[in-house]
């Protein structure tokens, strides 16, 4: 389930405690791992650190692109669909030069599912717009064209997780993250103005509607 589109899913999560904290699968770059295409964390390291300040939650970082393609690597973007289409053989993952990276991306997504099961994660926080970890938006073809296009949908690893029953949310889904923080800390008052990515003006202006 994509948690931003099923708000009731937050309430269905088990109660986190210090003895049995939520175990949250986290895109490796957002944990500061040097797993980006260029061997950096893209500057995302620590972006989710405040969420993990509570002793009632622990991060389980993993990078599916590193697992399936290695680091460094060329940029993998989905062509003609989203992650579900890739898994169903209807779309491919290509780099900017047209090299086919589909097999490695699927292998990385499957490795992420195995890791999630080993770690007994409760849900995942993933980097949106990634060809692997996107949960709301992915590039519509190569990101290096003159005018980058976007598509509603999920990345390859996110699709693997969803089919395995792992709930996902992105770092841009602020309304859902606020609700999760309230579950971690009963004194936390969610920001009433927080919005998830599909509720933003950019998303609605670009796509014309929510999914």
PDB file of C-alpha atoms in Angstrom:
ATOM      1  CA  UNK A   1       0.000   0.000   0.000  1.00  0.00           C
ATOM      2  CA  UNK A   2       1.105   3.542  -0.714  1.00  0.00           C
ATOM      3  CA  UNK A   3       0.456   5.106   2.668  1.00  0.00           C
ATOM      4  CA  UNK A   4      -0.335   8.640   1.395  1.00  0.00           C
ATOM      5  CA  UNK A   5      -3.235   7.214  -0.618  1.00  0.00           C
ATOM      6  CA  UNK A   6      -4.483   5.084   2.282  1.00  0.00           C
ATOM      7  CA  UNK A   7      -4.306   7.360   5.350  1.00  0.00           C
ATOM      8  CA  UNK A   8      -5.959   4.712   7.517  1.00  0.00           C
ATOM      9  CA  UNK A   9      -2.868   2.537   7.058  1.00  0.00           C
ATOM     10  CA  UNK A  10      -0.977   4.643   9.626  1.00  0.00           C
ATOM     11  CA  UNK A  11      -3.502   3.717  12.304  1.00  0.00           C
ATOM     12  CA  UNK A  12      -3.153   0.029  11.409  1.00  0.00           C
ATOM     13  CA  UNK A  13       0.571  -0.041  12.208  1.00  0.00           C
ATOM     14  CA  UNK A  14       1.482  -1.808  15.432  1.00  0.00           C
ATOM     15  CA  UNK A  15       2.257   0.307  18.489  1.00  0.00           C
ATOM     16  CA  UNK A  16       5.973   1.188  18.568  1.00  0.00           C
ATOM     17  CA  UNK A  17       7.836   0.961  21.869  1.00  0.00           C
ATOM     18  CA  UNK A  18      11.445   1.385  22.966  1.00  0.00           C
ATOM     19  CA  UNK A  19      11.690  -2.391  23.407  1.00  0.00           C
ATOM     20  CA  UNK A  20      10.028  -3.086  20.056  1.00  0.00           C
ATOM     21  CA  UNK A  21      10.589  -0.009  17.873  1.00  0.00           C
ATOM     22  CA  UNK A  22       9.252   0.404  14.378  1.00  0.00           C
ATOM     23  CA  UNK A  23      11.774  -0.963  11.939  1.00  0.00           C
ATOM     24  CA  UNK A  24      11.753   1.307   8.896  1.00  0.00           C
ATOM     25  CA  UNK A  25      13.338   0.466   5.574  1.00  0.00           C
ATOM     26  CA  UNK A  26      15.107   3.618   4.344  1.00  0.00           C
ATOM     27  CA  UNK A  27      16.606   4.453   0.948  1.00  0.00           C
ATOM     28  CA  UNK A  28      20.351   4.198   1.509  1.00  0.00           C
ATOM     29  CA  UNK A  29      21.171   7.692   0.234  1.00  0.00           C
ATOM     30  CA  UNK A  30      18.855   9.239   2.838  1.00  0.00           C
ATOM     31  CA  UNK A  31      20.844   7.418   5.516  1.00  0.00           C
ATOM     32  CA  UNK A  32      24.037   8.988   4.189  1.00  0.00           C
ATOM     33  CA  UNK A  33      25.360   5.883   2.442  1.00  0.00           C
ATOM     34  CA  UNK A  34      27.674   6.719  -0.508  1.00  0.00           C
ATOM     35  CA  UNK A  35      25.484   4.696  -2.860  1.00  0.00           C
ATOM     36  CA  UNK A  36      24.454   7.279  -5.469  1.00  0.00           C
ATOM     37  CA  UNK A  37      25.410   6.872  -9.114  1.00  0.00           C
ATOM     38  CA  UNK A  38      28.512   8.989  -8.429  1.00  0.00           C
ATOM     39  CA  UNK A  39      29.387   7.427  -5.081  1.00  0.00           C
ATOM     40  CA  UNK A  40      27.778  10.201  -2.997  1.00  0.00           C
ATOM     41  CA  UNK A  41      24.525  10.417  -1.069  1.00  0.00           C
ATOM     42  CA  UNK A  42      23.308  13.167  -3.455  1.00  0.00           C
ATOM     43  CA  UNK A  43      23.198  15.501  -0.455  1.00  0.00           C
ATOM     44  CA  UNK A  44      20.220  13.611   1.010  1.00  0.00           C
ATOM     45  CA  UNK A  45      22.123  12.120   3.939  1.00  0.00           C
ATOM     46  CA  UNK A  46      20.418  13.096   7.176  1.00  0.00           C
ATOM     47  CA  UNK A  47      17.268  14.464   5.504  1.00  0.00           C
ATOM     48  CA  UNK A  48      15.185  12.025   7.559  1.00  0.00           C
ATOM     49  CA  UNK A  49      17.339  12.224  10.709  1.00  0.00           C
ATOM     50  CA  UNK A  50      14.725  14.128  12.779  1.00  0.00           C
ATOM     51  CA  UNK A  51      12.198  11.349  12.152  1.00  0.00           C
ATOM     52  CA  UNK A  52      14.585   8.808  13.656  1.00  0.00           C
ATOM     53  CA  UNK A  53      15.342  10.838  16.817  1.00  0.00           C
ATOM     54  CA  UNK A  54      12.771   8.781  18.714  1.00  0.00           C
ATOM     55  CA  UNK A  55      13.950   5.602  20.481  1.00  0.00           C
ATOM     56  CA  UNK A  56      10.734   4.024  19.206  1.00  0.00           C
ATOM     57  CA  UNK A  57      11.972   3.812  15.626  1.00  0.00           C
ATOM     58  CA  UNK A  58      15.116   2.498  13.939  1.00  0.00           C
ATOM     59  CA  UNK A  59      16.313   2.865  10.346  1.00  0.00           C
ATOM     60  CA  UNK A  60      17.212  -0.090   8.159  1.00  0.00           C
ATOM     61  CA  UNK A  61      19.021   1.502   5.180  1.00  0.00           C
ATOM     62  CA  UNK A  62      19.350  -0.198   1.804  1.00  0.00           C
ATOM     63  CA  UNK A  63      20.075   0.927  -1.752  1.00  0.00           C
ATOM     64  CA  UNK A  64      18.526  -1.315  -4.423  1.00  0.00           C
ATOM     65  CA  UNK A  65      20.440   0.345  -7.268  1.00  0.00           C
ATOM     66  CA  UNK A  66      23.755  -0.350  -5.551  1.00  0.00           C
ATOM     67  CA  UNK A  67      22.662  -3.943  -4.916  1.00  0.00           C
ATOM     68  CA  UNK A  68      21.631  -4.544  -8.506  1.00  0.00           C
ATOM     69  CA  UNK A  69      23.938  -2.308 -10.542  1.00  0.00           C
ATOM     70  CA  UNK A  70      26.859  -1.434  -8.269  1.00  0.00           C
ATOM     71  CA  UNK A  71      28.424   1.949  -7.499  1.00  0.00           C
ATOM     72  CA  UNK A  72      29.400   4.024  -9.402  1.00  0.00           C
ATOM     73  CA  UNK A  73      26.947   3.443 -12.261  1.00  0.00           C
ATOM     74  CA  UNK A  74      25.072   5.243 -15.003  1.00  0.00           C
ATOM     75  CA  UNK A  75      21.657   6.835 -14.388  1.00  0.00           C
ATOM     76  CA  UNK A  76      18.778   4.324 -14.608  1.00  0.00           C
ATOM     77  CA  UNK A  77      15.425   5.730 -15.775  1.00  0.00           C
ATOM     78  CA  UNK A  78      12.230   3.902 -16.692  1.00  0.00           C
ATOM     79  CA  UNK A  79      10.978   4.178 -20.257  1.00  0.00           C
ATOM     80  CA  UNK A  80       7.356   3.559 -21.335  1.00  0.00           C
ATOM     81  CA  UNK A  81       5.872   2.958 -17.905  1.00  0.00           C
ATOM     82  CA  UNK A  82       6.574   2.709 -14.195  1.00  0.00           C
ATOM     83  CA  UNK A  83       8.030   0.067 -11.899  1.00  0.00           C
ATOM     84  CA  UNK A  84       5.022  -2.226 -12.115  1.00  0.00           C
ATOM     85  CA  UNK A  85       5.267  -2.113 -15.908  1.00  0.00           C
ATOM     86  CA  UNK A  86       8.947  -3.059 -15.673  1.00  0.00           C
ATOM     87  CA  UNK A  87       8.118  -6.072 -13.491  1.00  0.00           C
ATOM     88  CA  UNK A  88       5.415  -7.096 -15.964  1.00  0.00           C
ATOM     89  CA  UNK A  89       7.763  -6.826 -18.949  1.00  0.00           C
ATOM     90  CA  UNK A  90       5.956  -3.816 -20.433  1.00  0.00           C
ATOM     91  CA  UNK A  91       8.681  -1.204 -19.785  1.00  0.00           C
ATOM     92  CA  UNK A  92      12.471  -1.094 -19.641  1.00  0.00           C
ATOM     93  CA  UNK A  93      15.127   0.675 -17.579  1.00  0.00           C
ATOM     94  CA  UNK A  94      17.740   2.417 -19.726  1.00  0.00           C
ATOM     95  CA  UNK A  95      20.700   4.670 -19.044  1.00  0.00           C
ATOM     96  CA  UNK A  96      21.245   7.964 -20.961  1.00  0.00           C
ATOM     97  CA  UNK A  97      23.166   6.105 -23.697  1.00  0.00           C
ATOM     98  CA  UNK A  98      20.424   3.525 -24.161  1.00  0.00           C
ATOM     99  CA  UNK A  99      22.107   0.648 -22.313  1.00  0.00           C
ATOM    100  CA  UNK A 100      19.500  -1.722 -20.857  1.00  0.00           C
ATOM    101  CA  UNK A 101      19.697  -1.834 -17.048  1.00  0.00           C
ATOM    102  CA  UNK A 102      16.379  -3.620 -16.501  1.00  0.00           C
ATOM    103  CA  UNK A 103      17.776  -6.903 -15.232  1.00  0.00           C
ATOM    104  CA  UNK A 104      19.970  -5.225 -12.631  1.00  0.00           C
ATOM    105  CA  UNK A 105      17.182  -2.933 -11.428  1.00  0.00           C
ATOM    106  CA  UNK A 106      14.804  -5.845 -10.939  1.00  0.00           C
ATOM    107  CA  UNK A 107      17.519  -7.797  -9.133  1.00  0.00           C
ATOM    108  CA  UNK A 108      18.091  -4.803  -6.843  1.00  0.00           C
ATOM    109  CA  UNK A 109      14.377  -4.530  -6.089  1.00  0.00           C
ATOM    110  CA  UNK A 110      14.182  -8.229  -5.258  1.00  0.00           C
ATOM    111  CA  UNK A 111      17.227  -7.858  -2.993  1.00  0.00           C
ATOM    112  CA  UNK A 112      15.485  -4.997  -1.204  1.00  0.00           C
ATOM    113  CA  UNK A 113      12.466  -7.219  -0.562  1.00  0.00           C
ATOM    114  CA  UNK A 114      14.691  -9.945   0.879  1.00  0.00           C
ATOM    115  CA  UNK A 115      16.402  -7.375   3.124  1.00  0.00           C
ATOM    116  CA  UNK A 116      13.014  -6.011   4.236  1.00  0.00           C
ATOM    117  CA  UNK A 117      11.886  -9.486   5.227  1.00  0.00           C
ATOM    118  CA  UNK A 118      15.147 -10.262   7.028  1.00  0.00           C
ATOM    119  CA  UNK A 119      14.882  -7.017   8.976  1.00  0.00           C
ATOM    120  CA  UNK A 120      11.132  -7.485   9.647  1.00  0.00           C
ATOM    121  CA  UNK A 121      10.395  -3.908   8.622  1.00  0.00           C
ATOM    122  CA  UNK A 122       7.068  -2.268   9.364  1.00  0.00           C
ATOM    123  CA  UNK A 123       7.134   0.093   6.369  1.00  0.00           C
ATOM    124  CA  UNK A 124       9.529   1.933   4.053  1.00  0.00           C
ATOM    125  CA  UNK A 125      10.484   5.585   3.540  1.00  0.00           C
ATOM    126  CA  UNK A 126      11.844   5.926   0.011  1.00  0.00           C
ATOM    127  CA  UNK A 127      13.359   8.641  -2.173  1.00  0.00           C
ATOM    128  CA  UNK A 128      10.713   9.912  -4.559  1.00  0.00           C
ATOM    129  CA  UNK A 129      11.331  10.465  -8.303  1.00  0.00           C
ATOM    130  CA  UNK A 130      13.965   7.702  -8.275  1.00  0.00           C
ATOM    131  CA  UNK A 131      13.696   4.988 -10.930  1.00  0.00           C
ATOM    132  CA  UNK A 132      14.144   2.482  -8.120  1.00  0.00           C
ATOM    133  CA  UNK A 133      12.607   4.086  -5.027  1.00  0.00           C
ATOM    134  CA  UNK A 134      10.030   6.522  -6.404  1.00  0.00           C
ATOM    135  CA  UNK A 135       6.639   6.088  -4.716  1.00  0.00           C
ATOM    136  CA  UNK A 136       4.638   8.929  -6.264  1.00  0.00           C
ATOM    137  CA  UNK A 137       6.511  10.148  -9.354  1.00  0.00           C
ATOM    138  CA  UNK A 138       9.189   8.772 -11.689  1.00  0.00           C
ATOM    139  CA  UNK A 139      10.910  10.213 -14.738  1.00  0.00           C
ATOM    140  CA  UNK A 140       9.112   9.567 -18.008  1.00  0.00           C
ATOM    141  CA  UNK A 141      12.179   8.385 -19.894  1.00  0.00           C
ATOM    142  CA  UNK A 142      15.644   9.897 -19.525  1.00  0.00           C
ATOM    143  CA  UNK A 143      16.067  12.773 -17.115  1.00  0.00           C
ATOM    144  CA  UNK A 144      18.763  14.254 -19.344  1.00  0.00           C
ATOM    145  CA  UNK A 145      16.551  15.402 -22.191  1.00  0.00           C
ATOM    146  CA  UNK A 146      16.007  19.128 -22.795  1.00  0.00           C
ATOM    147  CA  UNK A 147      12.666  19.103 -20.983  1.00  0.00           C
ATOM    148  CA  UNK A 148      12.471  16.321 -18.395  1.00  0.00           C
ATOM    149  CA  UNK A 149       9.124  14.573 -18.260  1.00  0.00           C
ATOM    150  CA  UNK A 150       7.453  12.888 -15.290  1.00  0.00           C
ATOM    151  CA  UNK A 151       4.975  10.073 -14.828  1.00  0.00           C
ATOM    152  CA  UNK A 152       2.613   9.181 -12.002  1.00  0.00           C
ATOM    153  CA  UNK A 153       3.792   5.888 -10.598  1.00  0.00           C
ATOM    154  CA  UNK A 154       6.426   4.028  -8.638  1.00  0.00           C
ATOM    155  CA  UNK A 155       9.988   2.879  -9.187  1.00  0.00           C
ATOM    156  CA  UNK A 156      11.105  -0.701  -9.693  1.00  0.00           C
ATOM    157  CA  UNK A 157      12.136  -1.410  -6.091  1.00  0.00           C
ATOM    158  CA  UNK A 158       9.029   0.315  -4.741  1.00  0.00           C
ATOM    159  CA  UNK A 159       6.899  -1.890  -6.989  1.00  0.00           C
ATOM    160  CA  UNK A 160       8.686  -4.974  -5.648  1.00  0.00           C
ATOM    161  CA  UNK A 161       8.047  -3.870  -2.063  1.00  0.00           C
ATOM    162  CA  UNK A 162       4.388  -3.109  -2.714  1.00  0.00           C
ATOM    163  CA  UNK A 163       3.826  -6.518  -4.298  1.00  0.00           C
ATOM    164  CA  UNK A 164       5.498  -8.066  -1.241  1.00  0.00           C
ATOM    165  CA  UNK A 165       3.088  -6.217   1.065  1.00  0.00           C
ATOM    166  CA  UNK A 166       5.507  -3.596   2.433  1.00  0.00           C
ATOM    167  CA  UNK A 167       3.814  -0.168   2.863  1.00  0.00           C
ATOM    168  CA  UNK A 168       5.742   2.739   1.347  1.00  0.00           C
ATOM    169  CA  UNK A 169       5.884   6.508   1.785  1.00  0.00           C
ATOM    170  CA  UNK A 170       8.250   9.108   0.313  1.00  0.00           C
ATOM    171  CA  UNK A 171      10.318  11.797   1.985  1.00  0.00           C
ATOM    172  CA  UNK A 172       8.037  14.337   0.278  1.00  0.00           C
ATOM    173  CA  UNK A 173       4.823  12.968   1.824  1.00  0.00           C
ATOM    174  CA  UNK A 174       4.750  15.436   4.698  1.00  0.00           C
ATOM    175  CA  UNK A 175       1.147  14.875   5.806  1.00  0.00           C
ATOM    176  CA  UNK A 176       1.711  11.137   6.207  1.00  0.00           C
ATOM    177  CA  UNK A 177       5.078  11.667   7.899  1.00  0.00           C
ATOM    178  CA  UNK A 178       3.405  14.046  10.368  1.00  0.00           C
ATOM    179  CA  UNK A 179       0.827  11.363  11.176  1.00  0.00           C
ATOM    180  CA  UNK A 180       3.605   8.816  11.689  1.00  0.00           C
ATOM    181  CA  UNK A 181       5.430  11.204  14.034  1.00  0.00           C
ATOM    182  CA  UNK A 182       2.233  11.523  16.080  1.00  0.00           C
ATOM    183  CA  UNK A 183       2.208   7.737  16.454  1.00  0.00           C
ATOM    184  CA  UNK A 184       5.797   7.865  17.693  1.00  0.00           C
ATOM    185  CA  UNK A 185       5.201  10.809  20.053  1.00  0.00           C
ATOM    186  CA  UNK A 186       1.714  11.348  21.504  1.00  0.00           C
ATOM    187  CA  UNK A 187       2.692  14.956  22.270  1.00  0.00           C
ATOM    188  CA  UNK A 188       3.420  15.713  18.622  1.00  0.00           C
ATOM    189  CA  UNK A 189       0.744  17.860  17.021  1.00  0.00           C
ATOM    190  CA  UNK A 190       0.692  17.255  13.245  1.00  0.00           C
ATOM    191  CA  UNK A 191       1.079  20.339  11.073  1.00  0.00           C
ATOM    192  CA  UNK A 192      -2.426  20.944   9.668  1.00  0.00           C
ATOM    193  CA  UNK A 193      -0.923  22.510   6.543  1.00  0.00           C
ATOM    194  CA  UNK A 194       1.329  19.545   5.712  1.00  0.00           C
ATOM    195  CA  UNK A 195       0.573  17.932   2.364  1.00  0.00           C
ATOM    196  CA  UNK A 196       1.674  14.770   0.642  1.00  0.00           C
ATOM    197  CA  UNK A 197       3.401  14.972  -2.726  1.00  0.00           C
ATOM    198  CA  UNK A 198       0.281  14.185  -4.743  1.00  0.00           C
ATOM    199  CA  UNK A 199      -1.531  17.025  -2.962  1.00  0.00           C
ATOM    200  CA  UNK A 200       0.991  19.742  -3.881  1.00  0.00           C
ATOM    201  CA  UNK A 201       0.384  22.498  -6.416  1.00  0.00           C
ATOM    202  CA  UNK A 202       3.269  21.247  -8.581  1.00  0.00           C
ATOM    203  CA  UNK A 203       1.818  17.742  -8.813  1.00  0.00           C
ATOM    204  CA  UNK A 204      -1.696  18.952  -9.608  1.00  0.00           C
ATOM    205  CA  UNK A 205      -0.495  21.537 -12.099  1.00  0.00           C
ATOM    206  CA  UNK A 206       1.721  19.029 -13.896  1.00  0.00           C
ATOM    207  CA  UNK A 207      -0.575  15.999 -13.941  1.00  0.00           C
ATOM    208  CA  UNK A 208      -3.918  17.770 -13.762  1.00  0.00           C
ATOM    209  CA  UNK A 209      -5.247  15.539 -10.999  1.00  0.00           C
ATOM    210  CA  UNK A 210      -4.310  13.202  -8.181  1.00  0.00           C
ATOM    211  CA  UNK A 211      -3.916   9.478  -9.002  1.00  0.00           C
TER     212      UNK A 211
END
